[in-house]
Short mmCIF file of C-alpha atoms and ligand atoms in Angstrom, two decimals:
data_model
loop_
_atom_site.label_atom_id
_atom_site.label_comp_id
_atom_site.label_asym_id
_atom_site.label_seq_id
_atom_site.Cartn_x
_atom_site.Cartn_y
_atom_site.Cartn_z
CA MET Z 170 1.56 6.71 -32.09
CA ASP Z 171 1.79 3.18 -30.74
CA ILE Z 172 0.05 2.65 -27.41
CA SER Z 173 -0.26 -1.10 -27.78
CA THR Z 174 0.76 -3.36 -24.96
CA GLU Z 175 1.11 -6.98 -24.01
CA ILE Z 176 0.02 -8.84 -20.91
CA ASN Z 177 1.72 -12.19 -20.66
CA GLY Z 178 1.71 -12.86 -24.36
CA ALA Z 179 -1.79 -11.49 -24.96
CA LYS Z 180 -1.51 -8.55 -27.34
CA LEU Z 181 -3.69 -5.49 -26.76
CA GLU Z 182 -4.07 -2.95 -29.53
CA THR Z 183 -4.00 -0.20 -26.90
CA CYS Z 184 -3.41 -0.13 -23.18
CA VAL Z 185 -7.01 0.96 -22.42
CA PHE Z 186 -9.92 -1.39 -21.80
CA ASN Z 187 -12.98 -1.88 -19.61
CA ALA Z 188 -12.88 -2.72 -15.92
CA SER Z 189 -14.88 -5.64 -14.64
CA GLY Z 190 -18.27 -4.63 -13.28
CA PRO Z 191 -20.01 -2.03 -15.41
CA ASN Z 192 -22.14 -3.12 -18.36
CA ASP Z 193 -20.39 -6.46 -18.85
CA SER Z 194 -22.86 -9.02 -17.49
CA THR Z 195 -24.94 -9.99 -20.53
CA LEU Z 196 -23.84 -11.10 -23.98
CA GLU Z 197 -25.46 -7.99 -25.45
CA GLU Z 198 -23.41 -5.73 -23.16
CA LEU Z 199 -20.24 -7.67 -23.91
CA GLU Z 200 -20.91 -7.37 -27.65
CA THR Z 201 -21.07 -3.60 -27.18
CA ILE Z 202 -17.64 -3.73 -25.57
CA GLY Z 203 -16.47 -5.98 -28.43
CA LYS Z 204 -17.59 -3.39 -30.98
CA SER Z 205 -16.07 -0.49 -29.03
CA LYS Z 206 -12.40 0.52 -28.95
CA SER Z 207 -11.87 -1.23 -25.61
CA SER Z 208 -8.70 -3.23 -26.26
CA ALA Z 209 -9.93 -6.27 -24.38
CA ILE Z 210 -13.31 -7.62 -23.43
CA MET Z 211 -13.40 -7.91 -19.66
CA MET Z 212 -16.39 -9.81 -18.33
CA LYS Z 213 -18.37 -9.38 -15.11
CA SER Z 214 -16.98 -11.21 -12.09
CA CYS Z 215 -18.71 -14.55 -11.96
CA THR Z 216 -19.68 -17.05 -9.32
CA LEU Z 217 -20.60 -20.74 -9.46
CA GLU Z 218 -24.33 -20.10 -9.51
CA ALA Z 219 -26.19 -17.21 -11.11
CA ARG Z 220 -26.97 -14.41 -8.64
CA GLU Z 221 -29.58 -11.67 -8.57
CA GLY Z 222 -27.32 -9.47 -6.45
CA ASN Z 223 -28.31 -7.03 -3.74
CA PRO Z 224 -31.65 -5.15 -3.53
CA GLU Z 225 -32.03 -1.90 -5.51
CA PRO Z 226 -31.17 0.91 -5.53
CA ARG Z 227 -27.62 -0.44 -5.54
CA TYR Z 228 -25.72 2.00 -7.78
CA ARG Z 229 -25.62 5.79 -7.83
CA ASP Z 230 -23.70 8.21 -10.03
CA LEU Z 231 -22.06 10.91 -7.93
CA GLU Z 232 -20.67 14.29 -8.87
CA HIS Z 233 -17.14 12.89 -9.22
CA GLY Z 234 -17.65 9.14 -9.33
CA SER Z 235 -19.97 6.45 -8.09
CA ILE Z 236 -21.08 4.25 -5.23
CA ASN Z 237 -22.21 0.68 -5.75
CA SER Z 238 -23.25 -2.33 -3.81
CA MET Z 239 -24.26 -4.63 -6.62
CA GLY Z 240 -23.64 -7.86 -4.74
CA LEU Z 241 -22.19 -9.82 -7.65
CA PRO Z 242 -25.23 -10.09 -9.89
CA ASN Z 243 -24.10 -12.42 -12.69
CA LEU Z 244 -25.34 -15.25 -14.84
CA GLY Z 245 -23.08 -17.92 -13.34
CA TYR Z 246 -19.70 -18.97 -14.76
CA LYS Z 247 -21.05 -21.38 -17.37
CA LYS Z 248 -22.61 -18.51 -19.29
CA TYR Z 249 -19.32 -16.60 -19.36
CA VAL Z 250 -17.51 -19.67 -20.68
CA GLU Z 251 -20.08 -19.71 -23.51
CA PHE Z 252 -19.82 -15.96 -24.04
CA ALA Z 253 -16.03 -16.24 -24.45
CA SER Z 254 -16.61 -18.37 -27.58
CA ALA Z 255 -19.25 -15.99 -28.91
CA LEU Z 256 -16.93 -12.99 -28.41
CA LYS Z 257 -13.95 -14.51 -30.24
CA LYS Z 258 -15.04 -12.80 -33.47
CA TYR Z 259 -13.98 -9.41 -32.08
CA ARG Z 260 -10.33 -10.53 -32.23
CA LYS Z 261 -9.25 -9.01 -28.95
CA PRO Z 262 -8.26 -10.62 -25.69
CA ILE Z 263 -11.19 -11.90 -23.64
CA VAL Z 264 -10.73 -11.65 -19.89
CA ALA Z 265 -12.68 -13.81 -17.47
CA SER Z 266 -13.16 -12.32 -14.03
CA ILE Z 267 -13.55 -14.96 -11.35
CA SER Z 268 -15.09 -14.29 -7.96
CA GLY Z 269 -16.07 -17.67 -6.54
CA LEU Z 270 -17.49 -17.44 -3.05
CA THR Z 271 -15.32 -20.28 -1.73
CA LEU Z 272 -11.90 -21.69 -2.56
CA HIS Z 273 -13.52 -24.77 -4.06
CA ASP Z 274 -15.90 -22.69 -6.21
CA ASN Z 275 -12.89 -20.82 -7.58
CA GLU Z 276 -11.18 -24.09 -8.48
CA ILE Z 277 -14.24 -25.32 -10.38
CA ILE Z 278 -14.60 -22.04 -12.25
CA ILE Z 279 -10.90 -21.85 -13.14
CA GLU Z 280 -11.02 -25.38 -14.46
CA ALA Z 281 -13.94 -24.48 -16.72
CA PHE Z 282 -12.14 -21.43 -18.09
CA ASN Z 283 -9.00 -23.48 -18.77
CA SER Z 284 -10.82 -25.07 -21.67
CA SER Z 285 -12.57 -21.88 -22.82
CA GLU Z 286 -11.79 -19.18 -25.36
CA ALA Z 287 -10.90 -16.73 -22.58
CA ASP Z 288 -7.31 -15.53 -23.07
CA ILE Z 289 -6.65 -14.15 -19.62
CA ILE Z 290 -8.06 -14.64 -16.14
CA GLU Z 291 -8.44 -11.87 -13.61
CA PHE Z 292 -8.97 -13.50 -10.25
CA ASN Z 293 -11.06 -11.15 -8.15
CA PRO Z 294 -11.08 -12.56 -4.66
CA GLY Z 295 -12.92 -9.76 -2.98
CA SER Z 296 -15.95 -7.71 -3.76
CA PRO Z 297 -16.62 -5.34 -0.87
CA ASN Z 298 -20.34 -5.89 -1.36
CA THR Z 299 -20.98 -9.52 -0.60
CA ILE Z 300 -23.22 -9.36 2.44
CA GLY Z 301 -21.73 -11.23 5.39
CA LYS Z 302 -18.25 -11.58 3.81
CA PRO Z 303 -15.18 -9.50 4.63
CA ILE Z 304 -12.99 -8.09 1.84
CA THR Z 305 -10.75 -11.06 1.06
CA GLY Z 306 -7.76 -8.99 0.01
CA TYR Z 307 -7.37 -7.78 3.59
CA ASP Z 308 -6.86 -11.33 4.89
CA PHE Z 309 -3.28 -12.02 3.84
CA ASN Z 310 -3.20 -15.64 5.01
CA TYR Z 311 -6.40 -16.54 3.19
CA MET Z 312 -5.14 -14.76 0.07
CA ASP Z 313 -2.09 -17.00 0.15
CA GLU Z 314 -4.28 -20.09 0.46
CA LEU Z 315 -6.59 -18.96 -2.35
CA LEU Z 316 -3.75 -18.06 -4.69
CA THR Z 317 -2.02 -21.36 -4.06
CA ALA Z 318 -5.18 -23.19 -5.14
CA VAL Z 319 -6.08 -20.91 -8.05
CA MET Z 320 -2.60 -20.67 -9.55
CA LYS Z 321 -2.16 -24.42 -9.31
CA LYS Z 322 -5.36 -25.04 -11.27
CA SER Z 323 -5.05 -22.28 -13.85
CA LYS Z 324 -3.59 -22.99 -17.27
CA LYS Z 325 -4.16 -19.43 -18.54
CA PRO Z 326 -2.26 -16.25 -17.68
CA THR Z 327 -3.85 -15.34 -14.37
CA GLY Z 328 -3.65 -12.04 -12.56
CA VAL Z 329 -5.20 -10.83 -9.37
CA LYS Z 330 -7.40 -7.83 -8.66
CA LEU Z 331 -6.71 -6.18 -5.35
CA PRO Z 332 -8.59 -3.89 -3.02
CA PRO Z 333 -6.83 -0.64 -2.13
CA TYR Z 334 -4.20 -0.64 0.58
CA PHE Z 335 -3.35 2.45 2.59
CA ASP Z 336 -0.37 1.50 4.69
CA PHE Z 337 3.13 0.59 3.51
CA VAL Z 338 3.14 -2.40 5.87
CA HIS Z 339 0.05 -3.78 4.13
CA PHE Z 340 1.51 -3.29 0.65
CA GLU Z 341 4.55 -5.25 1.73
CA ARG Z 342 2.52 -8.02 3.32
CA MET Z 343 0.43 -8.41 0.17
CA TRP Z 344 3.51 -8.34 -2.02
CA ASN Z 345 5.12 -11.03 0.13
CA VAL Z 346 2.10 -13.21 -0.64
CA LEU Z 347 1.96 -12.35 -4.35
CA LYS Z 348 5.64 -12.96 -5.01
CA LYS Z 349 5.24 -16.62 -3.98
CA HIS Z 350 2.88 -17.21 -6.90
CA LYS Z 351 3.25 -16.91 -10.67
CA ILE Z 352 0.96 -13.89 -10.93
CA ALA Z 353 0.61 -12.75 -14.57
CA PHE Z 354 -0.43 -9.23 -13.54
CA ILE Z 355 -1.83 -7.17 -10.70
CA THR Z 356 -4.97 -5.09 -11.20
CA THR Z 357 -5.25 -2.30 -8.70
CA ILE Z 358 -7.59 -0.98 -7.35
CA ASN Z 359 -11.03 -2.39 -6.76
CA SER Z 360 -13.46 0.19 -5.40
CA ILE Z 361 -12.68 1.75 -2.03
CA GLY Z 362 -14.91 -0.45 0.08
CA ASN Z 363 -17.71 0.58 2.37
CA GLY Z 364 -18.06 4.28 1.74
CA LEU Z 365 -21.31 5.97 2.74
CA VAL Z 366 -23.07 8.57 0.59
CA ILE Z 367 -25.82 10.57 2.25
CA ASP Z 368 -28.64 12.59 0.74
CA ALA Z 369 -28.86 15.43 3.26
CA GLU Z 370 -32.23 16.70 2.03
CA LYS Z 371 -33.87 13.31 2.40
CA GLU Z 372 -31.73 12.43 5.42
CA GLU Z 373 -31.12 9.01 3.93
CA ALA Z 374 -28.47 6.84 2.34
CA VAL Z 375 -28.46 6.77 -1.47
CA ILE Z 376 -28.25 2.98 -1.89
CA LYS Z 377 -30.20 0.27 -0.10
CA PRO Z 378 -27.84 -2.66 0.63
CA LYS Z 379 -25.93 -2.80 3.93
CA GLY Z 380 -27.61 0.34 5.27
CA GLY Z 381 -26.04 2.45 2.51
CA PHE Z 382 -22.42 1.26 2.62
CA GLY Z 383 -20.87 0.59 -0.79
CA GLY Z 384 -17.76 0.67 -2.94
CA ILE Z 385 -16.62 4.11 -4.11
CA GLY Z 386 -15.32 4.53 -7.67
CA GLY Z 387 -14.39 7.29 -10.07
CA LYS Z 388 -12.39 10.47 -9.48
CA TYR Z 389 -12.62 10.17 -5.69
CA ILE Z 390 -10.31 7.17 -5.78
CA LYS Z 391 -7.71 8.11 -8.39
CA TYR Z 392 -5.01 9.19 -5.97
CA THR Z 393 -5.37 6.06 -3.87
CA ALA Z 394 -5.28 3.99 -7.06
CA LEU Z 395 -2.15 5.75 -8.37
CA ALA Z 396 -0.44 5.10 -5.05
CA ASN Z 397 -1.34 1.41 -5.23
CA VAL Z 398 -0.02 1.16 -8.80
CA ARG Z 399 3.18 2.90 -7.78
CA LYS Z 400 3.77 0.78 -4.70
CA PHE Z 401 3.22 -2.54 -6.43
CA TYR Z 402 5.36 -1.39 -9.37
CA GLN Z 403 8.17 -0.59 -6.94
CA LEU Z 404 7.79 -3.75 -4.87
CA SER Z 405 7.76 -5.93 -8.00
CA GLU Z 406 10.69 -3.93 -9.43
CA GLY Z 407 8.74 -3.44 -12.63
CA LYS Z 408 8.68 -7.18 -13.29
CA VAL Z 409 4.95 -7.79 -12.90
CA PRO Z 410 2.57 -5.92 -15.21
CA ILE Z 411 0.38 -3.58 -13.19
CA ILE Z 412 -3.06 -2.71 -14.53
CA GLY Z 413 -4.36 0.52 -13.04
CA ALA Z 414 -8.02 1.20 -12.35
CA GLY Z 415 -9.74 4.07 -10.60
CA GLY Z 416 -10.94 7.37 -11.98
CA VAL Z 417 -9.63 7.16 -15.53
CA TYR Z 418 -11.75 9.68 -17.46
CA ASN Z 419 -9.23 11.17 -19.88
CA GLY Z 420 -5.87 10.68 -21.55
CA ILE Z 421 -3.91 12.53 -18.89
CA ASP Z 422 -5.33 10.20 -16.24
CA ALA Z 423 -4.04 7.27 -18.31
CA PHE Z 424 -0.67 9.02 -18.73
CA GLU Z 425 -0.36 9.46 -14.95
CA TYR Z 426 -1.06 5.75 -14.41
CA ILE Z 427 1.67 4.75 -16.88
CA LEU Z 428 4.08 7.21 -15.28
CA ALA Z 429 3.33 5.55 -11.92
CA GLY Z 430 4.18 2.20 -13.50
CA ALA Z 431 1.02 0.83 -15.12
CA THR Z 432 1.16 -1.36 -18.20
CA ALA Z 433 -2.52 -0.77 -18.94
CA VAL Z 434 -5.54 0.99 -17.49
CA GLN Z 435 -9.13 -0.07 -17.04
CA ILE Z 436 -12.17 2.16 -17.16
CA GLY Z 437 -15.14 1.49 -14.87
CA THR Z 438 -17.26 4.37 -13.61
CA ALA Z 439 -16.46 6.59 -16.62
CA PHE Z 440 -17.74 3.82 -18.92
CA ILE Z 441 -21.08 3.87 -17.07
CA GLN Z 442 -21.23 7.66 -17.18
CA HIS Z 443 -19.99 8.32 -20.71
CA GLY Z 444 -20.74 5.12 -22.62
CA ALA Z 445 -18.51 3.00 -24.83
CA GLY Z 446 -17.07 6.04 -26.65
CA ILE Z 447 -14.91 6.66 -23.54
CA PHE Z 448 -12.32 4.08 -24.64
CA GLU Z 449 -11.53 5.81 -27.92
CA LYS Z 450 -11.60 9.23 -26.25
CA VAL Z 451 -9.05 8.21 -23.60
CA GLN Z 452 -6.85 6.49 -26.19
CA ASN Z 453 -6.84 9.53 -28.50
CA GLU Z 454 -6.15 11.92 -25.65
CA LEU Z 455 -3.32 9.70 -24.40
CA ARG Z 456 -1.76 9.67 -27.90
CA GLN Z 457 -2.10 13.46 -28.13
CA TYR Z 458 -0.55 14.02 -24.72
CA MET Z 459 2.33 11.65 -25.48
CA HIS Z 460 2.90 13.47 -28.77
CA LYS Z 461 3.01 16.80 -26.95
CA LYS Z 462 5.52 15.35 -24.50
CA GLY Z 463 7.66 13.86 -27.28
CA TYR Z 464 7.05 10.24 -26.32
CA GLU Z 465 6.60 7.54 -28.95
CA LYS Z 466 5.50 4.64 -26.83
CA PRO Z 467 4.46 3.95 -23.22
CA GLU Z 468 7.82 2.28 -22.47
CA ASP Z 469 9.45 5.70 -22.92
CA PHE Z 470 7.95 6.88 -19.63
CA ARG Z 471 6.46 3.89 -17.84
CA GLY Z 472 7.32 4.03 -14.15
CA ARG Z 473 9.53 7.08 -14.64
CA LEU Z 474 7.71 9.27 -12.17
CA LYS Z 475 10.12 11.88 -10.81
CA GLU Z 476 10.39 12.19 -7.06
CA LEU Z 477 11.17 15.57 -5.56
C1 DHB X 1320 -18.99 -6.36 -7.08
C2 DHB X 1320 -18.26 -5.26 -6.68
C3 DHB X 1320 -16.91 -5.30 -6.76
O1 DHB X 1320 -16.14 -4.25 -6.39
C4 DHB X 1320 -16.27 -6.44 -7.24
O2 DHB X 1320 -14.95 -6.48 -7.30
C5 DHB X 1320 -17.00 -7.54 -7.65
C6 DHB X 1320 -18.37 -7.49 -7.57
C7 DHB X 1320 -20.44 -6.31 -6.97
O3 DHB X 1320 -20.95 -5.72 -6.01
O4 DHB X 1320 -21.13 -6.91 -7.83
#
């Protein structure tokens, strides 16, 4: 059963790989992803300078997902340019995730990755956890400005990672920005920003940064993520690869994403909770479910969600 896919010329052995964020900051962690069945090696979102990130505790597993307010802890982009060379031996696409704190920072970082071994760039304009900064993806004019600069500089296939949208008007406004640029793919969704998890017994928040507010991931966000995949698939008329992320724990989750229109799926929270074996598990379950349904390849059902 062939579940391979292609994102702008980069071939992926399967359509399942790791999301940026979890366990992808150090070379050792990235080597673990290299050795796993993840079909690409996605790296932690990087900034110009190395960052310690927000004070701990800043991540908590929840019954059906996670909350985090990491605050972009990373080693600085130069390290990830180096890591891309070191990871080449795994013979799978290497994805740089770029989260510069200013437009100019993003230009510098993109330029560095142009002459790196990274195959693909995922531009991640907005972590919900950078203290003092709004979620960039909700500022449509600034997104346009950023994408103009980034896409002009980039010589690699470059996609954009988006926060979740909840209103059809906002999907359309974002799409009207995206369609002006040569976006290689859309990754949707980032965590649902600024949730609040409370420990009732202790009468306190479960993470420290921002008084307890943080990005929600895992099963809680799957339906929002599927809706975002579907909407951008429809708006782009299937012409821009959509990479789905949010609550993929098993093969049927992956199947639902493809049915909604996804070309590939990323695994974040479930990778933290179940380790690197999750990639193979999801791939095998997806193959089994496709077999049961009589499908031979993802193209047989991609985007073909039935409406009632
Ligand atoms: C962080 C969180 C995100 O959701 C993201 O897209 C980038 C960085 C973080 O807190 O480190």
